[in-house]
Coordinates of C-alpha atoms in Angstrom, one line a residue:
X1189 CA 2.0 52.2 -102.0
X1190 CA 2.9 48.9 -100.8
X1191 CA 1.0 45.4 -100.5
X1192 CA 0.4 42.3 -98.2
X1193 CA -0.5 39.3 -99.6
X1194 CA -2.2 36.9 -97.4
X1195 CA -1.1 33.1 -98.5
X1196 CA -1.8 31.2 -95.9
X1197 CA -0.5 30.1 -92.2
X1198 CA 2.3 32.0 -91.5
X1199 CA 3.0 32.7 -95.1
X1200 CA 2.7 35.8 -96.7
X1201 CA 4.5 38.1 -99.4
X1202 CA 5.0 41.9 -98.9
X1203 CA 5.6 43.8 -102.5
X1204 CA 7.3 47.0 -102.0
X1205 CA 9.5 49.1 -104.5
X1206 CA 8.6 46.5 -106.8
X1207 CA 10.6 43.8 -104.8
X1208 CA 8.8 40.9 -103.2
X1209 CA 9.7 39.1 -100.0
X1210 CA 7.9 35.7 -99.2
X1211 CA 7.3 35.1 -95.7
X1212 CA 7.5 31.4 -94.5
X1213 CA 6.3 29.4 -96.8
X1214 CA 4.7 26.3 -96.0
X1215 CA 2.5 26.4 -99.2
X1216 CA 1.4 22.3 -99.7
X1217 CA 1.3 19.3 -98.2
X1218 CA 1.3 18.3 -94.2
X1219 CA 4.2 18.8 -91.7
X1220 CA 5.5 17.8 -88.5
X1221 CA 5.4 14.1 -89.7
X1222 CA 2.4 14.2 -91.6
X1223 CA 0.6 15.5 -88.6
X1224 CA -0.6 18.9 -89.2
X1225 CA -2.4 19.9 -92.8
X1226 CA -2.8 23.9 -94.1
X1227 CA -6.6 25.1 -93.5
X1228 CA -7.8 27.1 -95.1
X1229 CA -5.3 26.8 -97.8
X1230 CA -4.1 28.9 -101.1
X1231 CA -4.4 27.8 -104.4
X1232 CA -2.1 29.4 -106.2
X1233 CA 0.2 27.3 -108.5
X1234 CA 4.1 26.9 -108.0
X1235 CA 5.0 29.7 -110.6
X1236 CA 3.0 32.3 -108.9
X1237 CA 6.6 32.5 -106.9
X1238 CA 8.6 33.1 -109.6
X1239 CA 9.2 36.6 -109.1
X1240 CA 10.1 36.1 -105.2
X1241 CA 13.3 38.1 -104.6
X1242 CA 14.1 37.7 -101.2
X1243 CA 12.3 35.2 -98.2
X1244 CA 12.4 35.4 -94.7
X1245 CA 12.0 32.1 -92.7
X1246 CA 11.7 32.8 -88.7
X1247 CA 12.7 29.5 -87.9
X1248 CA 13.1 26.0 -87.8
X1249 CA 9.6 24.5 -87.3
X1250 CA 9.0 23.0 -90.0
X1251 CA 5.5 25.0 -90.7
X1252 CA 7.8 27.6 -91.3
X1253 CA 10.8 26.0 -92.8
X1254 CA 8.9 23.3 -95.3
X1255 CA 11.1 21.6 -97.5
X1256 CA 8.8 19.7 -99.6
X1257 CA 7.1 24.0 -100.0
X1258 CA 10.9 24.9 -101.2
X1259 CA 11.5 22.0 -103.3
X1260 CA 7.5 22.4 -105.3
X1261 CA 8.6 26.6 -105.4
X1262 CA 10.0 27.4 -109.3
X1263 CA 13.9 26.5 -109.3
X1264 CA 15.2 29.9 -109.3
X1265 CA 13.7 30.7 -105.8
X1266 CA 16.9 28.2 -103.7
X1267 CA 19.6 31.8 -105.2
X1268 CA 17.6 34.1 -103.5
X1269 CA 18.6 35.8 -100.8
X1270 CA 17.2 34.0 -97.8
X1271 CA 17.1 36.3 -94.3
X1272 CA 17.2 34.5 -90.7
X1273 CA 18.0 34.6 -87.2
X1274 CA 21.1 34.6 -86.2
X1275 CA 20.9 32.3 -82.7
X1276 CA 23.7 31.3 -80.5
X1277 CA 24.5 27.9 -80.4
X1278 CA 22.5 26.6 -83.2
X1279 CA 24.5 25.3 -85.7
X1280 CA 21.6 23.0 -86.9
X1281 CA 19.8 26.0 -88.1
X1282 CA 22.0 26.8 -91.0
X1283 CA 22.9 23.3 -91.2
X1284 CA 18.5 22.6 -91.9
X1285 CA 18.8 25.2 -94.7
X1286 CA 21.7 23.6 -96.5
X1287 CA 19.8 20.5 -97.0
X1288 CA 16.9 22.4 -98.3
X1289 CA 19.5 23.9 -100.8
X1290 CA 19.2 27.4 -99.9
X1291 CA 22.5 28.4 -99.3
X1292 CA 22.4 32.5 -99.7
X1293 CA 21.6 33.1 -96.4
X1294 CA 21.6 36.5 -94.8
X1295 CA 22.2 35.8 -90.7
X1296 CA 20.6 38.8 -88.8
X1297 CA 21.3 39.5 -84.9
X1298 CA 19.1 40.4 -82.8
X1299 CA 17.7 44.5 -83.3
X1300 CA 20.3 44.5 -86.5
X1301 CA 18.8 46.3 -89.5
X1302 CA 19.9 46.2 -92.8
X1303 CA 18.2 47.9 -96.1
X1304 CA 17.0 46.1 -99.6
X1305 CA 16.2 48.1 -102.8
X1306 CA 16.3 51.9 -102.2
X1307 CA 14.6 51.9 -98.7
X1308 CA 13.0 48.9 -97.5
X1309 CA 14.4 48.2 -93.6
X1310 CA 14.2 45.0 -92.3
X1311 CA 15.2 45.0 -88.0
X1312 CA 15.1 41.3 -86.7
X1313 CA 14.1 40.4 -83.2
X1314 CA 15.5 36.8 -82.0
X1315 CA 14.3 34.6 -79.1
X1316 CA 17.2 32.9 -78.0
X1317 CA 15.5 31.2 -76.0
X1318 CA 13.0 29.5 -78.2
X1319 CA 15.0 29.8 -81.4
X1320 CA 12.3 32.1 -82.9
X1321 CA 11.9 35.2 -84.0
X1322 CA 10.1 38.4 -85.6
X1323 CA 10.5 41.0 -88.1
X1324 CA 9.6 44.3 -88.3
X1325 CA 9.2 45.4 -92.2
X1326 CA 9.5 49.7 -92.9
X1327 CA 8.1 50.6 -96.5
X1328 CA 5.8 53.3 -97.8
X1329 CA 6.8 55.0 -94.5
X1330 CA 4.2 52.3 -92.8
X1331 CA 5.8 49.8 -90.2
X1332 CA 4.4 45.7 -90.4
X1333 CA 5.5 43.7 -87.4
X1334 CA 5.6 39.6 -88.1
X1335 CA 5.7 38.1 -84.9
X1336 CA 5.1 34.5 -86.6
X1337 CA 5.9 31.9 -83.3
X1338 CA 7.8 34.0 -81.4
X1339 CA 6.1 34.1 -78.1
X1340 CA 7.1 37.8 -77.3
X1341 CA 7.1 38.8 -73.1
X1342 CA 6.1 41.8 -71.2
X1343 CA 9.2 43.7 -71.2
X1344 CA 10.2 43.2 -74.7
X1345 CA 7.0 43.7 -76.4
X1346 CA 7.0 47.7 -74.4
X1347 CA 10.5 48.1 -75.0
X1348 CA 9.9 47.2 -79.3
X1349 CA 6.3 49.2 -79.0
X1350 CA 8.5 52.3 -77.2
X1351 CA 11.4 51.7 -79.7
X1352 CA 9.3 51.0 -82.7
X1353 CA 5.9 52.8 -84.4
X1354 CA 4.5 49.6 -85.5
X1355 CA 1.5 50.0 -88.2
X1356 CA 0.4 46.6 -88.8
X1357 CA 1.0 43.9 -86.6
X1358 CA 0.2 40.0 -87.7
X1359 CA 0.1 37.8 -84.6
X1360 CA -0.3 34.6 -83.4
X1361 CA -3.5 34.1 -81.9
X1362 CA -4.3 30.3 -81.1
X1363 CA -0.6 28.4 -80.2
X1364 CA -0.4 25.2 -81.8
X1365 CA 1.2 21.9 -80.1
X1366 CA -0.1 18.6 -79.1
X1367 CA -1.8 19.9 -75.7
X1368 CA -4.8 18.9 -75.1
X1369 CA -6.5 17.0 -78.0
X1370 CA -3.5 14.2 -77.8
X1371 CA -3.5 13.9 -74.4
X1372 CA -5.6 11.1 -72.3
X1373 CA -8.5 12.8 -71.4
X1374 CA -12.1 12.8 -70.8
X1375 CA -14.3 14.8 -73.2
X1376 CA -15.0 17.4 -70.9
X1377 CA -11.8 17.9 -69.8
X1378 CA -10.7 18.1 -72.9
X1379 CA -12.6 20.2 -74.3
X1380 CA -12.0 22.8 -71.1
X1381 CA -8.7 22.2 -71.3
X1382 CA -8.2 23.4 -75.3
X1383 CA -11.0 26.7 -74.2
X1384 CA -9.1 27.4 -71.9
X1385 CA -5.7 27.3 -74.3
X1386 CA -7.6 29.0 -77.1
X1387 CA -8.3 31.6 -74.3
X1388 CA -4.5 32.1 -72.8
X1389 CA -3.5 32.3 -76.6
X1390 CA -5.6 35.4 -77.8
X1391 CA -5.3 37.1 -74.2
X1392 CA -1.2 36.5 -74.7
X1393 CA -1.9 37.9 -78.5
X1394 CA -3.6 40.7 -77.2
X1395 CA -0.8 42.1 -74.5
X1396 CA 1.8 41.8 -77.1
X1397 CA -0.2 44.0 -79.6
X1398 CA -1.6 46.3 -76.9
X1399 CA 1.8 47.0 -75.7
X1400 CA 3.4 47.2 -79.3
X1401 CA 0.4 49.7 -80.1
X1402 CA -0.2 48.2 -83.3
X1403 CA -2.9 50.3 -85.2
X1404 CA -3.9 47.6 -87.7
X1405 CA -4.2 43.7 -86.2
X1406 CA -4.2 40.4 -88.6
X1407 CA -4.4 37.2 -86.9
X1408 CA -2.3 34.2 -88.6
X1409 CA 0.0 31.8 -88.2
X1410 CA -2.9 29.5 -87.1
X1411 CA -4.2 28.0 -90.3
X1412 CA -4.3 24.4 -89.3
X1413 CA -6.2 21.2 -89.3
X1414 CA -5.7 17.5 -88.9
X1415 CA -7.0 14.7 -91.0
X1416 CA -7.5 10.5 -91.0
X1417 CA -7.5 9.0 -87.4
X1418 CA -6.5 12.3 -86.0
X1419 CA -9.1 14.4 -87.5
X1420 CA -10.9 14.6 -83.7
X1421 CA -8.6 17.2 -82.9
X1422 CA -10.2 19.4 -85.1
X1423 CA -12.8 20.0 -82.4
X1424 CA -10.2 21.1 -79.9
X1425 CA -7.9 22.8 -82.0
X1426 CA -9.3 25.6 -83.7
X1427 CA -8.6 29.3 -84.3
X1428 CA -11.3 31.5 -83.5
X1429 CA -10.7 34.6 -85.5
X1430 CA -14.3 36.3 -85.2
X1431 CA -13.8 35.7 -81.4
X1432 CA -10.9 37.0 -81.2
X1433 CA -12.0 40.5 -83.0
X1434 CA -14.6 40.6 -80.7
X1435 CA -12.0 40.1 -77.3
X1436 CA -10.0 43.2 -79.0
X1437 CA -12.7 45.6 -79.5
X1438 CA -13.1 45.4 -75.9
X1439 CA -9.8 45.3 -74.8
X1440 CA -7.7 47.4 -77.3
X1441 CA -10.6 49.0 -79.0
X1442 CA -7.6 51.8 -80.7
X1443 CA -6.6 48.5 -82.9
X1444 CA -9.0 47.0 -86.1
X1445 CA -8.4 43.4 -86.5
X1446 CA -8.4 42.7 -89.8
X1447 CA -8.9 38.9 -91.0
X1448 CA -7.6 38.3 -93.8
X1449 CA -7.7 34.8 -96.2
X1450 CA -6.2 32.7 -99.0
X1451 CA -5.4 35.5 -101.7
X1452 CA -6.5 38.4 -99.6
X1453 CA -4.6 41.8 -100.6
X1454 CA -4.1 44.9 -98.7
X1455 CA -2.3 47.9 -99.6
X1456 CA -0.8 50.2 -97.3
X1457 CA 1.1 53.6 -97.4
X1458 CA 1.9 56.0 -94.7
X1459 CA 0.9 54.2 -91.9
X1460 CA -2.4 53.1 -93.1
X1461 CA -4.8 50.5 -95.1

C-alpha cells in the first residue's frame, strides 16, 4: 500500500516502500516576483520534511523550483537526491539548482526509467519545447502520472496512454499566466476573456486525461491567489474544481475526479484508491 499526500499547488509527496519523494515544492511565501501567493495553503511546519528522501522538481518556474521553499526545508533535504529533466540546450537549468544548493541531481531523458528502493519506477517525459515535463510514478503495482505544467498534445498524450496504464493522473486544470486580468481591458471583456481561458484550460485537461485513460483524476497545480493592489485578479483567475468534476462526468464519465486539499491522504494499491 502506497500514499499521496496532497500539500499544496503542485506539491505533493508519494510514500512508497517506506521511501518518500516530494514533488515541487513551493511550500511558503509568494513567487514570480512577489506576484503570485499559495491558496489554499498547507500548514505543516518545516520539519514535517525531514524524512524526504528523494524530490522531483519538473522545472524551472519558480512555483515549482522555489528557493526561498528549499532554503525554509530542514538542512538535510539540499543531499538528497534531486530528479529532473534532462533538456537540450539549457544549461541554466542545472545552473538554477546550483544556486539553490542542491547539487545531487539525477538528469533523466526523455522516456528513460530508472528504479529507487526495491521497485519504485520513475519514466520522465520532457517537453523540449517548453522546458517542462511529467512523471509517471509505478508502486504498489498502481501507475500516478504528474503532468505538473507540461502542456501535453494530442499525439503524445495517446501514444503515453497506449504505452502506459496510468492509474491516477494529477493535471493541470486552470493555466496560470498574466492573460487576461493584467491586461487593458474592460470589465466585461475581461471577465469573457478569463471564462473563456478557464474553459480552454479544463477542456485541454480533459483530452490529455481522456486520451491517457486515467481511471482516478486530481486536479492541481492551480492553487493560487494574488494579494495588495493586485488582489482584482482574484476574480478572473480562479480554479474551478467543482466545475470541472462536473465537465468530466459528462465527458469522460469512466474517470472519478477526486479533489483533494492541504493535508489530504490517499492510499492506493493495485491500481486503485
Amino acid at each position: 500500500m502506497s500514499e499521496l499526500e496532497y500539500i499544496n499547488h503542485a506539491c505533493v509527496i508519494i510514500t512508497a516502500e517506506n521511501l518518500k519523494i516530494l514533488c515541487d515544492p513551493w511550500l511558503i511565501g509568494p513567487s514570480w516576483a512577489d506576484n503570485l501567493w499559495l491558496f489554499p495553503k498547507a500548514s505543516h511546519p518545516s520539519r514535517y520534511y525531514e524524512n524526504i528522501d528523494y524530490l522531483y522538481i519538473s522545472h524551472g518556474h519558480e512555483d515549482h523550483l522555489h528557493k526561498r521553499s528549499i532554503d525554509w526545508l530542514p538542512k538535510n533535504i539540499k543531499s538528497k537526491p534531486v530528479i529532473i529533466p534532462k533538456f537540450k540546450n539549457a544549461p541554466y537549468l542545472v545552473d538554477t539548482f546550483k544556486k539553490c544548493n542542491l547539487s545531487n541531481l539525477i538528469l533523466m531523458h526523455n522516456e528513460e526509467t530508472i528504479t529507487i528502493g526495491k521497485s519504485i519506477n520513475l519514466t520522465m517525459f520532457t517537453n523540449q519545447e517548453d522546458h517542462d515535463s511529467s512523471l509517471l510514478i509505478s508502486t504498489s503495482n498502481t501507475n500516478v502520472f504528474l503532468q505538473t505544467d507540461n502542456i501535453i498534445n494530442d499525439k503524445e498524450s495517446l501514444r503515453i496512454g497506449q504505452k502506459h496504464r496510468v492509474d491516477i493522473c494529477l493535471t493541470m486544470t486552470n493555466q496560470t499566466g498574466p492573460w487576461p486580468a493584467f491586461y487593458k481591458l474592460e470589465n466585461i471583456q475581461m471577465q469573457k476573456a478569463a471564462d473563456k481561458k478557464r474553459e480552454s484550460s479544463q477542456t485541454a485537461s480533459i483530452k490529455i486525461t481522456r486520451n491517457l485513460k486515467a481511471k482516478y483524476i486530481i486536479p492541481y497545480a492551480s492553487d493560487i491567489c494574488y494579494f495588495n493592489e493586485d488582489f482584482y485578479a482574484n476574480y478572473f483567475h480562479y480554479d474551478d474544481k467543482e466545475k470541472y468534476r462536473e465537465k468530466a462526468l459528462k465527458e469522460i464519465p469512466l474517470s472519478e475526479v477526486i479533489i483533494m486539499n492541504p493535508h489530504s491522504k490517499i492510499k492506493f494499491k493495485d491500481g486503485e484508491i
